[in-house]
Each structure stands twice: as C-alpha cells, then as structure tokens.
mmCIF file of C-alpha atoms in Angstrom:
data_model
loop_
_atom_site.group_PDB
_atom_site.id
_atom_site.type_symbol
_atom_site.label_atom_id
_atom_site.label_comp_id
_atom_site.label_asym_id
_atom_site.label_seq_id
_atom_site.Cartn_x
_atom_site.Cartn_y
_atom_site.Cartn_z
ATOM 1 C CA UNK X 1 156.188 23.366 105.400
ATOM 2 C CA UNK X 2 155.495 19.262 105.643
ATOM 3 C CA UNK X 3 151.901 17.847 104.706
ATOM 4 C CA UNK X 4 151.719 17.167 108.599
ATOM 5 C CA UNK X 5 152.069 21.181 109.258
ATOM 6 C CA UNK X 6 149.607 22.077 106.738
ATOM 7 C CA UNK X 7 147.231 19.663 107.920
ATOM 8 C CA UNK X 8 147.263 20.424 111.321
ATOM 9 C CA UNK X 9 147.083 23.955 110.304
ATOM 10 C CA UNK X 10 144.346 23.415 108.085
ATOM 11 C CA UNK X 11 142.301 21.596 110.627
ATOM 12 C CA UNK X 12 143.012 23.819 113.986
ATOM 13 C CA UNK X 13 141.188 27.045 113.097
ATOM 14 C CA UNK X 14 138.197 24.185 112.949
ATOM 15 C CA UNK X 15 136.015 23.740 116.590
ATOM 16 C CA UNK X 16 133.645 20.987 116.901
ATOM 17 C CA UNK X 17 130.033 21.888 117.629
ATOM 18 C CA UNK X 18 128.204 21.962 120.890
ATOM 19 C CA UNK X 19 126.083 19.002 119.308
ATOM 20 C CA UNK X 20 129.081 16.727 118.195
ATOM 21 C CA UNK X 21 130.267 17.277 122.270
ATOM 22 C CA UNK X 22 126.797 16.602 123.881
ATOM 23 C CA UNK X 23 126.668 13.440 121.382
ATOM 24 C CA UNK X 24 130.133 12.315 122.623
ATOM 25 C CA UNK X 25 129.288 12.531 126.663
ATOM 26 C CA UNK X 26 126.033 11.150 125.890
ATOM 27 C CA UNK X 27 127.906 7.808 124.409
ATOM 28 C CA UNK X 28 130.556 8.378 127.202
ATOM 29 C CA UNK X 29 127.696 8.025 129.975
ATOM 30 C CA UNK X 30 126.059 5.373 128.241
ATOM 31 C CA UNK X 31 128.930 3.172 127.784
ATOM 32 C CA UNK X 32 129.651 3.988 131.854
ATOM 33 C CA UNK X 33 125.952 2.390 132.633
ATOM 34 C CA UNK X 34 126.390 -0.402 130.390
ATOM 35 C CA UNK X 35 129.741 -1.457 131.890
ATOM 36 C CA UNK X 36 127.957 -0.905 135.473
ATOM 37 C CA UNK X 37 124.797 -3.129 134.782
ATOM 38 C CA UNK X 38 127.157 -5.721 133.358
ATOM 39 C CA UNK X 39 129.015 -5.955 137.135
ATOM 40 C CA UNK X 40 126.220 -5.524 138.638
ATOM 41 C CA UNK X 41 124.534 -8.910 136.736
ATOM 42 C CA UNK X 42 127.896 -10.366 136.882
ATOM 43 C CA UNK X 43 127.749 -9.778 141.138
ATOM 44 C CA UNK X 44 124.081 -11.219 140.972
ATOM 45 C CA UNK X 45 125.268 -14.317 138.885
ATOM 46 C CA UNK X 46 127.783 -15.133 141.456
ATOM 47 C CA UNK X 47 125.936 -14.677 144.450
ATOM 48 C CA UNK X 48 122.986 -17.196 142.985
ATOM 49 C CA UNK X 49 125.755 -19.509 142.046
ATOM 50 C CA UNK X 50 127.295 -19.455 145.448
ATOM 51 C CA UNK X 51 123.929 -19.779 147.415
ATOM 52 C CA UNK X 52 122.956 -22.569 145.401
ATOM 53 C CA UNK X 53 125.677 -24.411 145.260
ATOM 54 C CA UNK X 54 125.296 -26.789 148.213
ATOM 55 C CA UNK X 55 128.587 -25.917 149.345
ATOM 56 C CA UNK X 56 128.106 -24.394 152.650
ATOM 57 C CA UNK X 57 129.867 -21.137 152.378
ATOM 58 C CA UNK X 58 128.850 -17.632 153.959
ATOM 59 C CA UNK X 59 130.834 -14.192 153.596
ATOM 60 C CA UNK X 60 132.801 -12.772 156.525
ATOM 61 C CA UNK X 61 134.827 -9.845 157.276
ATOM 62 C CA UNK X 62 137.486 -11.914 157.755
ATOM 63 C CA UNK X 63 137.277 -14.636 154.668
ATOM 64 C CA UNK X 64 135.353 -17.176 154.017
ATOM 65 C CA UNK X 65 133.708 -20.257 156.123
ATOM 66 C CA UNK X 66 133.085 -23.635 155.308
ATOM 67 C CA UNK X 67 131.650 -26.302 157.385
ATOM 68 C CA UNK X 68 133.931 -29.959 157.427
ATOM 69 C CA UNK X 69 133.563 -33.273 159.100
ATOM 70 C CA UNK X 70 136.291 -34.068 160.931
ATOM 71 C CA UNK X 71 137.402 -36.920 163.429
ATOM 72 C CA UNK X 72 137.825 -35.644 166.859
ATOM 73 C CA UNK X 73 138.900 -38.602 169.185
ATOM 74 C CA UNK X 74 136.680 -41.062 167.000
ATOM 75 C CA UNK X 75 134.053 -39.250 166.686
ATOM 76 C CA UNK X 76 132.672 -37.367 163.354
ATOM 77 C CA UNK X 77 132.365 -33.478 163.880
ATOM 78 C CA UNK X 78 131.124 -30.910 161.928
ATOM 79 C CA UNK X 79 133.178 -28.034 162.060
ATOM 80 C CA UNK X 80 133.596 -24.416 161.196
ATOM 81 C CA UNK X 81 136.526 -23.560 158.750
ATOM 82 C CA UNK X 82 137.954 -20.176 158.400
ATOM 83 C CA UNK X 83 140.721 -19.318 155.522
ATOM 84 C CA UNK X 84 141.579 -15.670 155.681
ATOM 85 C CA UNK X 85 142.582 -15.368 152.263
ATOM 86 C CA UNK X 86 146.324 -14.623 153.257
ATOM 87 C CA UNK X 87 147.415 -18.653 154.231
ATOM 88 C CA UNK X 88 146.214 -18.705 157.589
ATOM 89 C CA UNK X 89 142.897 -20.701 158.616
ATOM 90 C CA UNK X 90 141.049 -21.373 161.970
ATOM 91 C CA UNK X 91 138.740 -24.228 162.651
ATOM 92 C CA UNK X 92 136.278 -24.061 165.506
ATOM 93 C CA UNK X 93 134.202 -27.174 166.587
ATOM 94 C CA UNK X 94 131.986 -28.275 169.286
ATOM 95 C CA UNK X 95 133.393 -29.995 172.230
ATOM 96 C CA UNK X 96 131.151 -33.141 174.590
ATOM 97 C CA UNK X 97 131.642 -30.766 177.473
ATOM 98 C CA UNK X 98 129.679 -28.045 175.467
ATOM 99 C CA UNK X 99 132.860 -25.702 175.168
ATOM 100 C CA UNK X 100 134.254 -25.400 172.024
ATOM 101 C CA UNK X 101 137.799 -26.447 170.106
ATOM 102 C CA UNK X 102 139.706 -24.579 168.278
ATOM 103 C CA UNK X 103 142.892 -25.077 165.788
ATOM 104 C CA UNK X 104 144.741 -22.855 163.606
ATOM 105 C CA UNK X 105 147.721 -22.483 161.575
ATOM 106 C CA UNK X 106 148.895 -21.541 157.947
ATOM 107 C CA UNK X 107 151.669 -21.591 155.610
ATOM 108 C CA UNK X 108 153.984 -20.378 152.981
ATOM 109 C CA UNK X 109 154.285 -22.401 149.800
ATOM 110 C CA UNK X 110 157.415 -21.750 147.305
ATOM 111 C CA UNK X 111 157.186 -21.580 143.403
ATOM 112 C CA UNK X 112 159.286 -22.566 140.997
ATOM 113 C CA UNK X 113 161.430 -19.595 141.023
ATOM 114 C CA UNK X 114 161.753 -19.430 144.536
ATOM 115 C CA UNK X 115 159.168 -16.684 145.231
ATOM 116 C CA UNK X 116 156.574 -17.305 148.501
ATOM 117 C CA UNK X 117 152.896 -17.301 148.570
ATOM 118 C CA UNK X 118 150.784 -17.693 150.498
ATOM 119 C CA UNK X 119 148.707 -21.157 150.637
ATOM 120 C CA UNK X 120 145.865 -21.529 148.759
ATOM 121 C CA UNK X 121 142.403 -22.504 150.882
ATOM 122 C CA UNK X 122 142.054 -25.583 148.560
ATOM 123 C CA UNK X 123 146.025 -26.749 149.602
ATOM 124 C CA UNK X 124 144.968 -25.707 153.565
ATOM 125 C CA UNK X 125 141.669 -28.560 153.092
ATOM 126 C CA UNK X 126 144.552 -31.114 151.238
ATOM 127 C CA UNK X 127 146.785 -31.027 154.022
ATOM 128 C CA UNK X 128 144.465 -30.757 157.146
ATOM 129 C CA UNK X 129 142.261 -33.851 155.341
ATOM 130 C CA UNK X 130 145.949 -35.561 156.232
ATOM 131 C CA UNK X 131 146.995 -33.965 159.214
ATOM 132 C CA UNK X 132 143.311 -34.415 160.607
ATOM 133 C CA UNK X 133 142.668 -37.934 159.890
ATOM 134 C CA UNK X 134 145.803 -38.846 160.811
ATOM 135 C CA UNK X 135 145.917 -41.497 164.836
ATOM 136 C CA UNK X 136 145.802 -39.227 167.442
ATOM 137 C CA UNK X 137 147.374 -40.503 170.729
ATOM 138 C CA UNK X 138 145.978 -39.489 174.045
ATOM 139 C CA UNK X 139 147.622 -39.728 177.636
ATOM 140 C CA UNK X 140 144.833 -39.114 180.159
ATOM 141 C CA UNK X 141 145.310 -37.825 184.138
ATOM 142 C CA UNK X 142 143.784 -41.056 184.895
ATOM 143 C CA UNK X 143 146.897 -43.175 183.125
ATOM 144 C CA UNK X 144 145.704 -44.664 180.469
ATOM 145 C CA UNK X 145 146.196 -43.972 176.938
ATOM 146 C CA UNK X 146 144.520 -43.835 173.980
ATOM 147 C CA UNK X 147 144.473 -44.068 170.290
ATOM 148 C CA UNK X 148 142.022 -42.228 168.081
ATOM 149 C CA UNK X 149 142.035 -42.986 164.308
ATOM 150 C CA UNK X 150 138.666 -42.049 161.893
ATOM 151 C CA UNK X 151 136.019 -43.633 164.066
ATOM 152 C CA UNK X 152 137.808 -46.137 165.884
ATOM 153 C CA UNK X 153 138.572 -45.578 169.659
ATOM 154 C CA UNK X 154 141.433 -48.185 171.227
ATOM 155 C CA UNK X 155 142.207 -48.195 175.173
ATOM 156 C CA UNK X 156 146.173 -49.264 174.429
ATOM 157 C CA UNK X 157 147.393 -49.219 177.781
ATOM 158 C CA UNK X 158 148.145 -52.520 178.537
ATOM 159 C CA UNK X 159 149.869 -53.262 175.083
ATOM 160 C CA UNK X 160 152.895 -51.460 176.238
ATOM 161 C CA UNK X 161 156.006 -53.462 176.984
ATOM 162 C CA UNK X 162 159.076 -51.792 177.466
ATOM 163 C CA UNK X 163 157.493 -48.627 177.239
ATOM 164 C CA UNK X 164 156.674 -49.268 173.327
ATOM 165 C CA UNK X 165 153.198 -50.174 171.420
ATOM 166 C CA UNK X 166 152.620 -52.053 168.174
ATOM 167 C CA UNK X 167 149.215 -51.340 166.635
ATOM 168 C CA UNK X 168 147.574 -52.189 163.054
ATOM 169 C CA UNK X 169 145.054 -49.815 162.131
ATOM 170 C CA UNK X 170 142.595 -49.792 159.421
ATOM 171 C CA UNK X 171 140.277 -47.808 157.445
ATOM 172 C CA UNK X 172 138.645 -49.082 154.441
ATOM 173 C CA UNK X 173 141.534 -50.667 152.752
ATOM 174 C CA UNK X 174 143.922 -48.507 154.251
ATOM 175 C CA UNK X 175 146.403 -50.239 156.449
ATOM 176 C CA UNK X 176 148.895 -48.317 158.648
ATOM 177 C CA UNK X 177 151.208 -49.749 160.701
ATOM 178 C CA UNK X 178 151.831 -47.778 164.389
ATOM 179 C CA UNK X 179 154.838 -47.976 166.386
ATOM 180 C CA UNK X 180 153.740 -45.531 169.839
ATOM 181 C CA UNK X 181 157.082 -44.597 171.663
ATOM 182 C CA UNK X 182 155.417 -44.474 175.424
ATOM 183 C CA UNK X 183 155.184 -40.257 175.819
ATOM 184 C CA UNK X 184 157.988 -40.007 173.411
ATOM 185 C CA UNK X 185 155.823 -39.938 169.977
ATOM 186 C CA UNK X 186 154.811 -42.091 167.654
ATOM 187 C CA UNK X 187 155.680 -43.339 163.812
ATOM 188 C CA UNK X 188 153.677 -45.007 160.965
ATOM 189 C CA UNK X 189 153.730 -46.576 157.883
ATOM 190 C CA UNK X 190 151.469 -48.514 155.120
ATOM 191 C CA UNK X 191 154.231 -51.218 154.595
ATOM 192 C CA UNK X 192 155.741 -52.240 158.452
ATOM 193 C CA UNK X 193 156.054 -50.791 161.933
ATOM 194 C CA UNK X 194 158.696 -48.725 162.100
ATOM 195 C CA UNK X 195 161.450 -48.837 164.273
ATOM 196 C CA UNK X 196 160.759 -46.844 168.249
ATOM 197 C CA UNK X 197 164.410 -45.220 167.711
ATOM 198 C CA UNK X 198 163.612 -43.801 164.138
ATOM 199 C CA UNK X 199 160.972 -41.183 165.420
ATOM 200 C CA UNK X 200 162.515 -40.907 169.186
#
C-alpha cells in the first residue's frame, strides 16, 4: 500500500462536524454579499460618473444617445445620435418646417487578421464629423442651386458655364477647392480644383 492509500484511508473514516459546515456556508454567504455590495457600489459609481459628466448621454433600450451639432444647409443643429452598440447609428434632428430629419447608416471595420467588427461609436462620430461637415450641394424645384458648407450658404447658379462650377471655400484656415459637375456630382481638394471628368 503507497503513503497516498494509507492517507486517504487514514483520513476517510474522519467526517467534519456540523460546526466546521455551518462555519464554511456562513463564509460562503458572506463572501456572496461582499462581492454583491461591491457591484452594486461599482453600478452607483458609474451612474454618478455618467450623470455628471456633462456629456449628454441617457440609457435606451436600444443604445445609447448623444446630442451633436451639426451643419444642416448652413445652419448649426443640435441633434439626437443613436449608436446601437452593433455598428449601426441613427441621427434625428429638427427640421425649419417643424418635421424632423433623419439619417442612418453603419459599418464593418476589418482587423489586422482579417476578422470584421463592428464599428466602434467613437469611429461612427470620426467619420460622420467628415461626412457631415463636408459641402452639401442642393438643386431646388425652383432651379437654382445651392452650396452648403459649415455656416456658409452660396446661391451658385449663375457661376455655371458649360454646365461646370469652380468654388473656393473656407473655414477657419481650411481651404477646399470645389469643382460641381452640374447634376453630375461634385469633387474637392485642399491643394487645386479638380478636374469635372475625374469625379463624372
């Protein structure tokens, strides 16, 4: 027979008493409460840091909302912002006709090893700060057109010739150069007007 044999042998016929197994689930429950006031101070610590933040956030079934400023048609808007937590968002904004606007959208983003993911809400705000501030051209039923950029509104319609439109726009010390492609689009760059048959 090894040591191990005799040991357990030894040690089997003994039984602990009812005391040593109250005093084990006693330390069992208390260690259960302990962990449970610990989230439940960790939950209060991050709601007070959330609601004082500043950062305008509120819970919803859905995800999370945030209110933005955004340009709409050269004018500053405050605006609802939606991320669902799975790459998608919605924004929601108030219209001058008292209606409201709405945009959506999402995306994928790929990692180094080729996997997908969804995007983050932080890359969503990066690329709608862009997309949204980018010159927004508008063709209205009563023929003219329009250029929106920040808070800047330009009447362009009788800068056309040949059914293209050269504009210099500037923000701060941005510069960006506007080549509009009469309803055909429109291209841009910081360094020259590009070319009406490069975006065609």
């Amino acid at each position: 027979m090894t040591n191990r044999e005799k040991y357990k042998q030894a040690f089997s016929v003994l039984q602990s008493s009812d005391r040593i197994s109250q005093e084990i689930e006693r330390m069992d429950i208390m260690n259960k409460k302990a962990k449970m006031r610990t989230a439940a101070a960790a939950a209060a610590a991050c709601a007070v840091l959330i609601g004082g933040s500043g950062i305008a956030y509120a819970a919803d079934v859905g995800g999370i909302q945030r209110t933005i400023q955004l340009w709409i048609q050269g004018d500053q808007t405050t605006a609802t912002f939606e991320y669902d937590g799975e790459g998608s968002y919605h924004i929601s904004y108030p219209l001058e006709n008292g209606e409201m606007g709405e945009r959506g959208g999402g995306g994928i983003a790929y990692e180094a090893d080729g996997t997908e993911r969804p995007l983050t809400e932080e890359e969503i705000l990066e690329e709608l700060n862009e997309s949204l501030n980018a010159p927004e051209v508008e063709y209205k039923d009563d023929g003219t057109v329009w250029v929106y950029y920040y808070d800047q509104k330009m009447e362009i319609t009788d800068l056309f010739e040949d059914g293209v439109c050269y504009i210099k726009l500037t923000h701060g010390e941005e510069t960006q150069y506007m080549t509009i492609n009469y309803q055909k689009g429109y291209g841009m760059s910081p360094h020259k007007y590009p070319e009406p048959d490069s975006f065609d």
